[in-house]
Coordinates of C-alpha atoms in Angstrom, one line a residue:
X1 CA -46.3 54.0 -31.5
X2 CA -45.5 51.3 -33.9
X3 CA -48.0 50.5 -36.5
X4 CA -47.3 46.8 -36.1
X5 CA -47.9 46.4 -32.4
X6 CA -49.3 43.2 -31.0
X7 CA -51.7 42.0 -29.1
X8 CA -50.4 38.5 -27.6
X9 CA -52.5 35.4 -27.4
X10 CA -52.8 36.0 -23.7
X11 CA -54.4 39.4 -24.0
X12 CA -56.9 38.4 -26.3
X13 CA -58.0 35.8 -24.3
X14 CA -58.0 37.6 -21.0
X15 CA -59.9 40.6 -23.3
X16 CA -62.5 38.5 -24.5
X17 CA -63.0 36.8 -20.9
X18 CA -63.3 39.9 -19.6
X19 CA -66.5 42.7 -19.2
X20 CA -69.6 42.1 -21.3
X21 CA -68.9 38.8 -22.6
X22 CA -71.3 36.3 -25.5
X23 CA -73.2 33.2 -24.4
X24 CA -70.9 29.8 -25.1
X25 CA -73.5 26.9 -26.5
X26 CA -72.2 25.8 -29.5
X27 CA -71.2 22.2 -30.4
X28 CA -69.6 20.6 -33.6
X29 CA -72.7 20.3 -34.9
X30 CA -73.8 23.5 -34.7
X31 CA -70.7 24.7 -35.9
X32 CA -70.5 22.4 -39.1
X33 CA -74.2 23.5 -39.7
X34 CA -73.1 26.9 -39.6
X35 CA -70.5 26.3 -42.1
X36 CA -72.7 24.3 -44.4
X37 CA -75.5 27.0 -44.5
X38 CA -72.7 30.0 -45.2
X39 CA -71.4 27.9 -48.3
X40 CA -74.3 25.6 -49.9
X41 CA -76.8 28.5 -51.2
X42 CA -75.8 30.7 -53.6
X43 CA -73.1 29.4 -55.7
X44 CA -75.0 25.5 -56.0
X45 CA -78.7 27.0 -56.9
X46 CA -77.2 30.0 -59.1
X47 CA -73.4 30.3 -59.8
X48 CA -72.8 26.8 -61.1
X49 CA -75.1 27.9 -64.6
X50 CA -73.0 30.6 -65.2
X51 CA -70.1 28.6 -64.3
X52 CA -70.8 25.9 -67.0
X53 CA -70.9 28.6 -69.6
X54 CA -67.5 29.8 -68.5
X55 CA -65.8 26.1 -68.4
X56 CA -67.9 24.2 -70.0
X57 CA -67.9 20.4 -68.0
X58 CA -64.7 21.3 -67.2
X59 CA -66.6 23.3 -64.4
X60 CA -66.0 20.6 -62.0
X61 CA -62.0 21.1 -62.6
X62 CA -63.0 25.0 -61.5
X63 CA -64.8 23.7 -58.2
X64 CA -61.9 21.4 -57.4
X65 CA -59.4 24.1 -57.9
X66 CA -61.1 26.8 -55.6
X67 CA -62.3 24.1 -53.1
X68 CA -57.8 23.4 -52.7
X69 CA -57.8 26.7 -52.3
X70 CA -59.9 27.1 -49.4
X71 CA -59.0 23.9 -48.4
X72 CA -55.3 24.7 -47.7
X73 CA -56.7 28.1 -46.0
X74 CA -59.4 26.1 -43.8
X75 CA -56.4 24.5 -42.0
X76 CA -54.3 27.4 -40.9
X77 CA -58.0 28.9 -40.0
X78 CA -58.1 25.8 -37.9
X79 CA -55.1 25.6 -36.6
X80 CA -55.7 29.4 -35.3
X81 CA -59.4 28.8 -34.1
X82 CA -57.9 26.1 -32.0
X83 CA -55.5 28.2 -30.2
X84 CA -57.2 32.0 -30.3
X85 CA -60.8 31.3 -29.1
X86 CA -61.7 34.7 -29.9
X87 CA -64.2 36.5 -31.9
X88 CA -63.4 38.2 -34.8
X89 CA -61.9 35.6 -37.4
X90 CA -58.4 36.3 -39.4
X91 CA -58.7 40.0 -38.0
X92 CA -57.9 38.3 -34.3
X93 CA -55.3 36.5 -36.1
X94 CA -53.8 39.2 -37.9
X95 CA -53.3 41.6 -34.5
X96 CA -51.7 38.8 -32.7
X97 CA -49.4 37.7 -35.4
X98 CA -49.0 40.2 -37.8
X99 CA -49.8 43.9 -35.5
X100 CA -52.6 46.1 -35.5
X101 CA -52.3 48.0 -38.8
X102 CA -52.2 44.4 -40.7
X103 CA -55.7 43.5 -38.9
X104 CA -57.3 46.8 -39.4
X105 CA -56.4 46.3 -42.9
X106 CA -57.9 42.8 -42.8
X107 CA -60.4 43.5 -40.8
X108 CA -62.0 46.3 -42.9
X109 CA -61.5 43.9 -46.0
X110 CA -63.7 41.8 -43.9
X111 CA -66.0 44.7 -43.4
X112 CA -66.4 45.1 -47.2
X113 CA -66.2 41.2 -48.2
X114 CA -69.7 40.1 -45.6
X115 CA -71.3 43.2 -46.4
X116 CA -71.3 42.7 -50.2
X117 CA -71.9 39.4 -49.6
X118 CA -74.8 39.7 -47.5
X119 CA -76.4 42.4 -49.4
X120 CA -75.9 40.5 -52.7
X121 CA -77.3 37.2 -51.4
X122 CA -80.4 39.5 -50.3
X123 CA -80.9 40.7 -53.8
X124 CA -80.8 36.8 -55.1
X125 CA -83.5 36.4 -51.8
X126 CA -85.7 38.9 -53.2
X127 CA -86.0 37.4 -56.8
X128 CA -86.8 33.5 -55.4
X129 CA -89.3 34.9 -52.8
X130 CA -90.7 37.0 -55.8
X131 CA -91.1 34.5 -57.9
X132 CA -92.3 31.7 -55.4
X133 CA -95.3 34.7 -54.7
X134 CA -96.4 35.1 -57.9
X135 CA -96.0 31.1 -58.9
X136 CA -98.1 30.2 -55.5
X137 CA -100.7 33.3 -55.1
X138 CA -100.4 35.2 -58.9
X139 CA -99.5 38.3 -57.0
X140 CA -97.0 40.8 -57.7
X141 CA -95.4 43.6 -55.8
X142 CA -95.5 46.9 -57.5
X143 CA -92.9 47.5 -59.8
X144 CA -91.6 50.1 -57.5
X145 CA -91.1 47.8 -54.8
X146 CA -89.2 45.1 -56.6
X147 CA -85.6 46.0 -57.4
X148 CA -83.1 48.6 -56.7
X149 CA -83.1 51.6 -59.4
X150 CA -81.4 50.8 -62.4
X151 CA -81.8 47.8 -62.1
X152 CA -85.5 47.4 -63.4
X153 CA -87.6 50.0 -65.5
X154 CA -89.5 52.0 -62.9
X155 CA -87.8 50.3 -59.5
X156 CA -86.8 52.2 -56.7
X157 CA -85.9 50.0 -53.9
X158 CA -86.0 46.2 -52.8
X159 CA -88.0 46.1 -50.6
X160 CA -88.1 42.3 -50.1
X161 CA -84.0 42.2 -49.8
X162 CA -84.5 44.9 -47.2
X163 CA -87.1 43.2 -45.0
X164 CA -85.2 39.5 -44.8
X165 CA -82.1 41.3 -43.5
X166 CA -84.0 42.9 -41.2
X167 CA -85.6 39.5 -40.1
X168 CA -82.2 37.9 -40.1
X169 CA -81.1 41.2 -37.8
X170 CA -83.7 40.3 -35.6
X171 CA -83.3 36.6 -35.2
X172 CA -79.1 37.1 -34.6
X173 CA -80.0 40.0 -31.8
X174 CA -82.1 36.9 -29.9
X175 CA -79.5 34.6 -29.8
X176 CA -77.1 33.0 -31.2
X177 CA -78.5 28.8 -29.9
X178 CA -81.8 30.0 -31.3
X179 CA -80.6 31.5 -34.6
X180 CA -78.3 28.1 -35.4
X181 CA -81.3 26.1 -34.5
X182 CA -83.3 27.8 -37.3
X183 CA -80.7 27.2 -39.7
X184 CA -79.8 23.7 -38.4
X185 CA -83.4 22.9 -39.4
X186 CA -83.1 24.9 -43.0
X187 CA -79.6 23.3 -43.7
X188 CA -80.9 19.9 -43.4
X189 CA -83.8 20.6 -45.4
X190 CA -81.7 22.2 -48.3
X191 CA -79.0 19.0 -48.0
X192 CA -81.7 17.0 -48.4
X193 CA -83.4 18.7 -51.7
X194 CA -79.5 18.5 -52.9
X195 CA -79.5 14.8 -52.3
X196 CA -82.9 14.9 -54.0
X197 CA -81.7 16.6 -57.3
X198 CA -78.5 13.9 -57.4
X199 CA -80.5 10.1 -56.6
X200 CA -82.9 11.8 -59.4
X201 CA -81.1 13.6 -61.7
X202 CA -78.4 10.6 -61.8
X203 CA -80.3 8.7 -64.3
X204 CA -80.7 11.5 -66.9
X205 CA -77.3 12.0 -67.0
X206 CA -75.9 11.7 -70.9
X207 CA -71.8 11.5 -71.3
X208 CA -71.8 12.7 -74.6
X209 CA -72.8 16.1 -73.1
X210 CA -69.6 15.7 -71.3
X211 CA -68.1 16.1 -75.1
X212 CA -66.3 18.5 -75.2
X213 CA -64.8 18.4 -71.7
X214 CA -62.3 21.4 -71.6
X215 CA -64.2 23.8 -75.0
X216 CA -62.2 26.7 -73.5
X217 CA -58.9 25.1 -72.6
X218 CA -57.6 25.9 -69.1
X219 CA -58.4 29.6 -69.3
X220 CA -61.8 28.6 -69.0
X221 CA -61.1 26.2 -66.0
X222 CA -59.0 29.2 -64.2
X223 CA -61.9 32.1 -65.1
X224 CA -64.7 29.6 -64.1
X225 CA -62.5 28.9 -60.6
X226 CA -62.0 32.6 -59.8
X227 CA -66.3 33.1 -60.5
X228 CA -67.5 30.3 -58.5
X229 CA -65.0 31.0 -55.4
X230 CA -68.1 32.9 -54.5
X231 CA -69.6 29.5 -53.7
X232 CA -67.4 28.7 -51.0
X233 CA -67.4 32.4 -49.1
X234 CA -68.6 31.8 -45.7
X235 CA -66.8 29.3 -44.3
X236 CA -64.7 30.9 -42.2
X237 CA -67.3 32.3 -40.6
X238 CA -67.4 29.6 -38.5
X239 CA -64.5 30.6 -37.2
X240 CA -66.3 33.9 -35.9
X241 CA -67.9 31.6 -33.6
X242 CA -64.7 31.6 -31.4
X243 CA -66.3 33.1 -28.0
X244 CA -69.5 31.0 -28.5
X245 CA -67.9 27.4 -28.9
X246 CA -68.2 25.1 -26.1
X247 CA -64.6 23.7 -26.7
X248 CA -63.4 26.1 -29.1
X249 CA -60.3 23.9 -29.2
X250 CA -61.5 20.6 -30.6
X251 CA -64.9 22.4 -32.1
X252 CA -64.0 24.9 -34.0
X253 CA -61.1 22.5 -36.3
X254 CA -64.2 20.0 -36.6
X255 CA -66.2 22.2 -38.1
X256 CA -64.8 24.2 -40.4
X257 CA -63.3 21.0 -41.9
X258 CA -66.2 18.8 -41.8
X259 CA -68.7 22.1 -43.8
X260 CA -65.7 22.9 -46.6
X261 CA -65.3 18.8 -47.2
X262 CA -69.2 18.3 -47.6
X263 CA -69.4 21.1 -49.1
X264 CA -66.9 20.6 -51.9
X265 CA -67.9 16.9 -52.0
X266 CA -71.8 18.3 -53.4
X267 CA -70.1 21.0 -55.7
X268 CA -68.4 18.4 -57.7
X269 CA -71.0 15.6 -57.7
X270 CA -73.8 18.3 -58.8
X271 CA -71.8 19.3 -61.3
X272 CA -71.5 16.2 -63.0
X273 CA -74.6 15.5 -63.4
X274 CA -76.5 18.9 -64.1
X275 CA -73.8 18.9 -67.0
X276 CA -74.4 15.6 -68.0
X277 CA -78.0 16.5 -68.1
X278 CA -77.9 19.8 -70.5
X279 CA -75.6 20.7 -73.1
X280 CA -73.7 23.6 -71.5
X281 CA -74.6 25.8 -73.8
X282 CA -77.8 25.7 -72.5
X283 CA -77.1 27.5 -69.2
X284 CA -76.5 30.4 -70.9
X285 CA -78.4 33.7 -68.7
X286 CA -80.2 30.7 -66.6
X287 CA -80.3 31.4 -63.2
X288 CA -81.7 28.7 -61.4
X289 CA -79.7 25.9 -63.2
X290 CA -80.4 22.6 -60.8
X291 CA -84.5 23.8 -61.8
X292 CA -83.4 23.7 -65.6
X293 CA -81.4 20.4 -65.7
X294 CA -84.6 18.8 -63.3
X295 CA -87.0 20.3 -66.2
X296 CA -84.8 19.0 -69.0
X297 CA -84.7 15.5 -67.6
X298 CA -89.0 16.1 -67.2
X299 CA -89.3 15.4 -63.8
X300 CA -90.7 19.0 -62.9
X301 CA -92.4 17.6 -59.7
X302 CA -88.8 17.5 -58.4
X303 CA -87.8 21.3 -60.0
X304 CA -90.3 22.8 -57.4
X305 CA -88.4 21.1 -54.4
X306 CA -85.3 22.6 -55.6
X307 CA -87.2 26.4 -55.8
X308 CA -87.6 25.9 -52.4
X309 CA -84.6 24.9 -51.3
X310 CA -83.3 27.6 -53.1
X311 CA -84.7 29.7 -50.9
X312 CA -83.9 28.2 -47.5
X313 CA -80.3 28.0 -49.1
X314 CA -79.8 31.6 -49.3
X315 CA -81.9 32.3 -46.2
X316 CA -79.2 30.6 -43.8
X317 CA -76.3 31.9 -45.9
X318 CA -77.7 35.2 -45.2
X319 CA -77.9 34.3 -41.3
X320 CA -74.6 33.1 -41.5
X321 CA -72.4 35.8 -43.1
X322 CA -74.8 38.8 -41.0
X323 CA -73.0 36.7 -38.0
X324 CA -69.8 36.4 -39.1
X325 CA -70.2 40.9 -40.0
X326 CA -71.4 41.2 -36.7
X327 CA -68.9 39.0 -34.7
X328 CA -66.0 40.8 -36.7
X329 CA -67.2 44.3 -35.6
X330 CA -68.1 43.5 -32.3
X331 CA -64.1 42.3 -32.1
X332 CA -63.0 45.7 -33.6
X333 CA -64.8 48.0 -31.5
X334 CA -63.9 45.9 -28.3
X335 CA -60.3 46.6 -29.5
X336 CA -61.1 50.5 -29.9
X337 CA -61.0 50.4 -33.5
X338 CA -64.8 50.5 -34.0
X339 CA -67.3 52.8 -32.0
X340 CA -68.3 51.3 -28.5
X341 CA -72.2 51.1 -29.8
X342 CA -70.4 47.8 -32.3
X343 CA -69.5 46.2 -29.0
X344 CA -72.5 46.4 -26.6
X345 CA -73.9 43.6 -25.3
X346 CA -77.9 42.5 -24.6
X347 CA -77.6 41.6 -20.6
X348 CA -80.3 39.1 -21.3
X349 CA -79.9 37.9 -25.1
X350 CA -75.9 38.3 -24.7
X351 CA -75.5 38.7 -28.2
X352 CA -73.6 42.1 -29.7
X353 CA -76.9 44.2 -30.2
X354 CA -75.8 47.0 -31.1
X355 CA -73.8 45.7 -33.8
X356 CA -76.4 43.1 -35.0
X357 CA -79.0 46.2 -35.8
X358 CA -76.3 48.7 -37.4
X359 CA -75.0 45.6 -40.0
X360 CA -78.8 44.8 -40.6
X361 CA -79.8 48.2 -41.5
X362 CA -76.9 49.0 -43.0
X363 CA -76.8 45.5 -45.2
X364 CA -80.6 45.4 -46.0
X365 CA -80.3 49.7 -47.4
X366 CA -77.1 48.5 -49.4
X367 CA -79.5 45.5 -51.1
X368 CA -82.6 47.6 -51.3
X369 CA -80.4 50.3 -53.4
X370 CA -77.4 48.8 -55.1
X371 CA -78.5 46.3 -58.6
X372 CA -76.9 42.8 -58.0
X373 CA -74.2 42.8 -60.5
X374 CA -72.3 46.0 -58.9
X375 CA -72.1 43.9 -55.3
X376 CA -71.4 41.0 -56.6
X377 CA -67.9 41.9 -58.3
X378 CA -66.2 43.0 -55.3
X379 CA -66.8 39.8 -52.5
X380 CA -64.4 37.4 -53.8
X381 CA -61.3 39.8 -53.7
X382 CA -62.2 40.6 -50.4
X383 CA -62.3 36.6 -49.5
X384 CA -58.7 36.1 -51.2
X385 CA -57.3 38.4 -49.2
X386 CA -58.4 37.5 -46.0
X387 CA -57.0 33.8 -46.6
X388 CA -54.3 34.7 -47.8
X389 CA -53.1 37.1 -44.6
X390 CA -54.2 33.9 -42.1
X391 CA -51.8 31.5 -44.5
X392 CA -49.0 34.2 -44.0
X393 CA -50.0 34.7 -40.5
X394 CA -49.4 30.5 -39.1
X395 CA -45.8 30.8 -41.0
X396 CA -45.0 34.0 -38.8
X397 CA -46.7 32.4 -35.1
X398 CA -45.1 29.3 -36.2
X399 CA -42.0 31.3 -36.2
X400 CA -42.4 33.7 -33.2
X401 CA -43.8 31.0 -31.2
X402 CA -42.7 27.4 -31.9
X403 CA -43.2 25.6 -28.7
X404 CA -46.9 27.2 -28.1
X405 CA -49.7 24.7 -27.5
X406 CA -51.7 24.1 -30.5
X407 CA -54.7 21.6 -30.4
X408 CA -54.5 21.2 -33.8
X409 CA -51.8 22.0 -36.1
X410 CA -51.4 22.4 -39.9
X411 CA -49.9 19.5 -41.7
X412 CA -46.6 19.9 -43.9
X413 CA -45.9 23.8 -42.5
X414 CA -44.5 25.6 -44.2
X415 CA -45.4 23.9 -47.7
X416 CA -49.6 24.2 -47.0
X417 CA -49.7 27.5 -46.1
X418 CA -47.4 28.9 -49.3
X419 CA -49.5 26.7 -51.5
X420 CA -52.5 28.8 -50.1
X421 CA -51.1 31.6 -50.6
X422 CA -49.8 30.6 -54.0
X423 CA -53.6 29.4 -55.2
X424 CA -55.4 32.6 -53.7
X425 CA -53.3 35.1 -55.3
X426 CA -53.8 32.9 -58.5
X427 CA -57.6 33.0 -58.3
X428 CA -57.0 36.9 -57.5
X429 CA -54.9 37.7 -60.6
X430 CA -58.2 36.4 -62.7
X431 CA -60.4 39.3 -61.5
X432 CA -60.8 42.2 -63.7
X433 CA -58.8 45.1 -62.9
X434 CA -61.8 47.0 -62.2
X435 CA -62.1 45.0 -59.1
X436 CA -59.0 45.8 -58.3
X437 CA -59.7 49.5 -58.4
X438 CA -62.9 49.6 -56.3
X439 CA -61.1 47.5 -54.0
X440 CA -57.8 49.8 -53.7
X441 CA -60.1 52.7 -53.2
X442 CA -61.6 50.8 -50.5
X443 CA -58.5 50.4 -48.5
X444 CA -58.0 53.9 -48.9
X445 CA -61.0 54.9 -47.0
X446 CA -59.6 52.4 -44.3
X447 CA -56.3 53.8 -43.9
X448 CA -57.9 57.7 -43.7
X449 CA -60.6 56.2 -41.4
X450 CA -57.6 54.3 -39.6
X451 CA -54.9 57.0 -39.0
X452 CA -58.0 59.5 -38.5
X453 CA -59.9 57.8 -36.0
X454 CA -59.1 54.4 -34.9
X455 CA -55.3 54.4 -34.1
X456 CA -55.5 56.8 -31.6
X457 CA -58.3 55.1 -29.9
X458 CA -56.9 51.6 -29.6
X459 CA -56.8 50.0 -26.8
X460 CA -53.1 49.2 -26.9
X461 CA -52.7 52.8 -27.3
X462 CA -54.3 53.8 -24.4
X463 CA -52.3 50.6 -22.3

């Protein structure tokens, strides 16, 4: 049995069509809204203080260099979405490019990189919703309640990051039209409190605070890039949404070009002017930076807007990346790789239920338990390695199949996908080795869990 066995674009297709199958009803729209509420949460209301103290102004230079990044990976993810309508992201890609050990490998990187993700978003959840309690009613939860152990004198568990997965669990097992039109209506509330933050904050702005532009020379820029890479995780989650899209062809490209450019296009704008508002100095140990640049400028009427759209930031980036965990283990286990339970299907919701519940559960106990600064170290290593494989894999389809029907293909081939490649592993050499342990050991408990349990059970291996 080789280890690098394929499954052909055919196959997947005919697999996917075939049995218990998900409910298509997304548009562009959807799609693009999906994207947009994976990527604009997080690293806007949070990452982009501690940014500024890495890079100083230069921090728009970090956002620009891991927004090429993803932007050279985006389009061989599109150029795959358009021709693999599948579930299951670059681990599809992988097993019809590359062979099955290659997507196990990528695919249980995937496991690790929207679990940590999710989980840590929960924990940055649970301190907003905290706050926003106390601020509104001047109630607290009991200290016990509030944070996992170590991470706060007498805290046991999390229980707020617990219960929002758990809602997000419930809302994904309903449906996926009615989950996107939840976050639809969040995403455009949180674009607009952006848009707020930049026709206010715009007139604050003070260039000298630009002065010095680069305090930390380009070692700052890089180490900045490689931090706030987190910002843009979630994106190709949209392409997760394979078996859902109504013309996953034309769709699919759409949107996961149209989220990363509006994306990116806020990131570097914001930028600008929160550091044009405060010395960057200032952000040192903030973490609600936009709130602190709004305060600075006195317009504190404006700072509560942003609270909230803090919130319903990291609310649909949590909806998103639980999706994108479940639709990648749903994939797996309808391969063979993962238990069956991870690929049953609601008859009447006709979304993966079994694994909705198991990622919830397992996602909301991983953020109810681990402190924030332990999850958050691993998730972008996880990222870099996923777009990396999909850049590798378009050179070797491109290869195998040259004259295959592509709806949309990647520009410049081979020169867009090796500069992908070349930026990831760049933004990957600027992690601390540390991260490069937990994640080795990782993929060690994939290849035992592989060659122990999930080779053997493969669908190709039983064909």
């Amino acid at each position: 049995m080789s280890l690098f066995r394929t499954k052909s674009i055919d196959q997947l297709i005919r697999t996917s069509q075939s049995g218990q199958t998900l409910k298509k009803s997304l548009g562009t729209f959807d799609l693009t809204m999906l994207g947009i509420g994976a990527i604009v949460g997080t690293g806007i209301f949070v990452l982009t203080g501690k940014g500024a103290v890495t890079a100083g102004p230069a921090l728009v230079l970090s956002f620009i260099l891991a927004g090429l990044a993803c932007a050279f990976a985006a389009l061989c993810y599109a150029e795959f979405a358009s021709i693999v309508p599948v579930a299951g992201s670059v681990y599809t890609y992988s097993y019809a490019t590359l062979g099955e050990f290659v997507a196990w490998i990528i695919g249980w990187d995937l496991i690790l990189e929207y679990a940590l993700a999710t989980s840590t978003v929960s924990v940055g959840w649970s301190g907003y919703a905290q706050s926003l309690l106390k601020g509104i009613t001047g109630w607290e939860l009991p200290k016990a309640l509030t944070a996992a152990p170590g991470a706060a004198e007498g805290a046991y568990f999390n229980l707020p990051a617990f219960l929002i997965v758990m809602l997000i669990a419930f809302l994904l097992s309903r449906g996926i039209k009615e989950s996107t039109r939840i976050n639809n209506v969040m995403v455009l509330i949180k674009i607009a409190v952006v848009l707020l933050f930049i026709f206010v904050g715009v007139g604050y702005v003070k260039p000298d605070n630009w002065q010095p532009f680069m305090p930390y020379g380009f070692s700052g820029v890089f180490q900045a890039a490689a931090l706030v890479f987190f910002a843009y995780i979630g994106f190709d989650a949209v392409s997760s949404a394979a078996e859902e899209a109504k013309n996953p062809s034309r769709d699919l490209p759409r949107g996961i070009i149209f989220s990363l450019a509006i994306c990116t296009a806020l990131y570097i704008i914001v930028t600008l002017i929160m550091t044009g508002i405060v010395p960057f100095p200032q952000f040192h140990g903030v973490d609600h930076p936009i709130s602190l640049a709004l305060q600075v400028a006195g317009q504190n009427w404006v700072a509560g807007f942003i609270d909230l759209g803090a919130i319903l930031g990291i609310t649909t980036v949590l909806l998103v990346m639980t999706y994108g965990q479940t639709r990648i283990s749903f994939a797996m286990s309808r391969d063979g790789l993962l238990p069956k339970l991870f690929s049953s299907v609601h008859p009447k919701y006709q979304t993966p239920y079994g694994s909705t519940w198991l990622v919830g559960i397992i996602c909301g106990l991983i953020g109810g338990l681990v402190p924030l600064d332990t999850l958050a170290e691993l998730t972008n290593i996880g990222t870099l390695a996923a777009f990396t494989l999909v850049s590798i894999a378009v050179l070797v389809l491109r290869k195998k199949q040259p004259d295959l029907k592509r709806a949309f293909r990647v520009p410049f081939v081979p020169l867009i996908p090796i500069l992908a490649v070349v930026f990831c592993v760049f933004l990957m050499v600027q992690l601390k080795w540390q991260t490069w342990m937990a994640f080795f050991i990782w993929l060690v408990i994939g290849l035992v869990i592989y060659f122990g349990y999930s080779r053997s059970r493969s669908k190709l291996n039983q064909q």
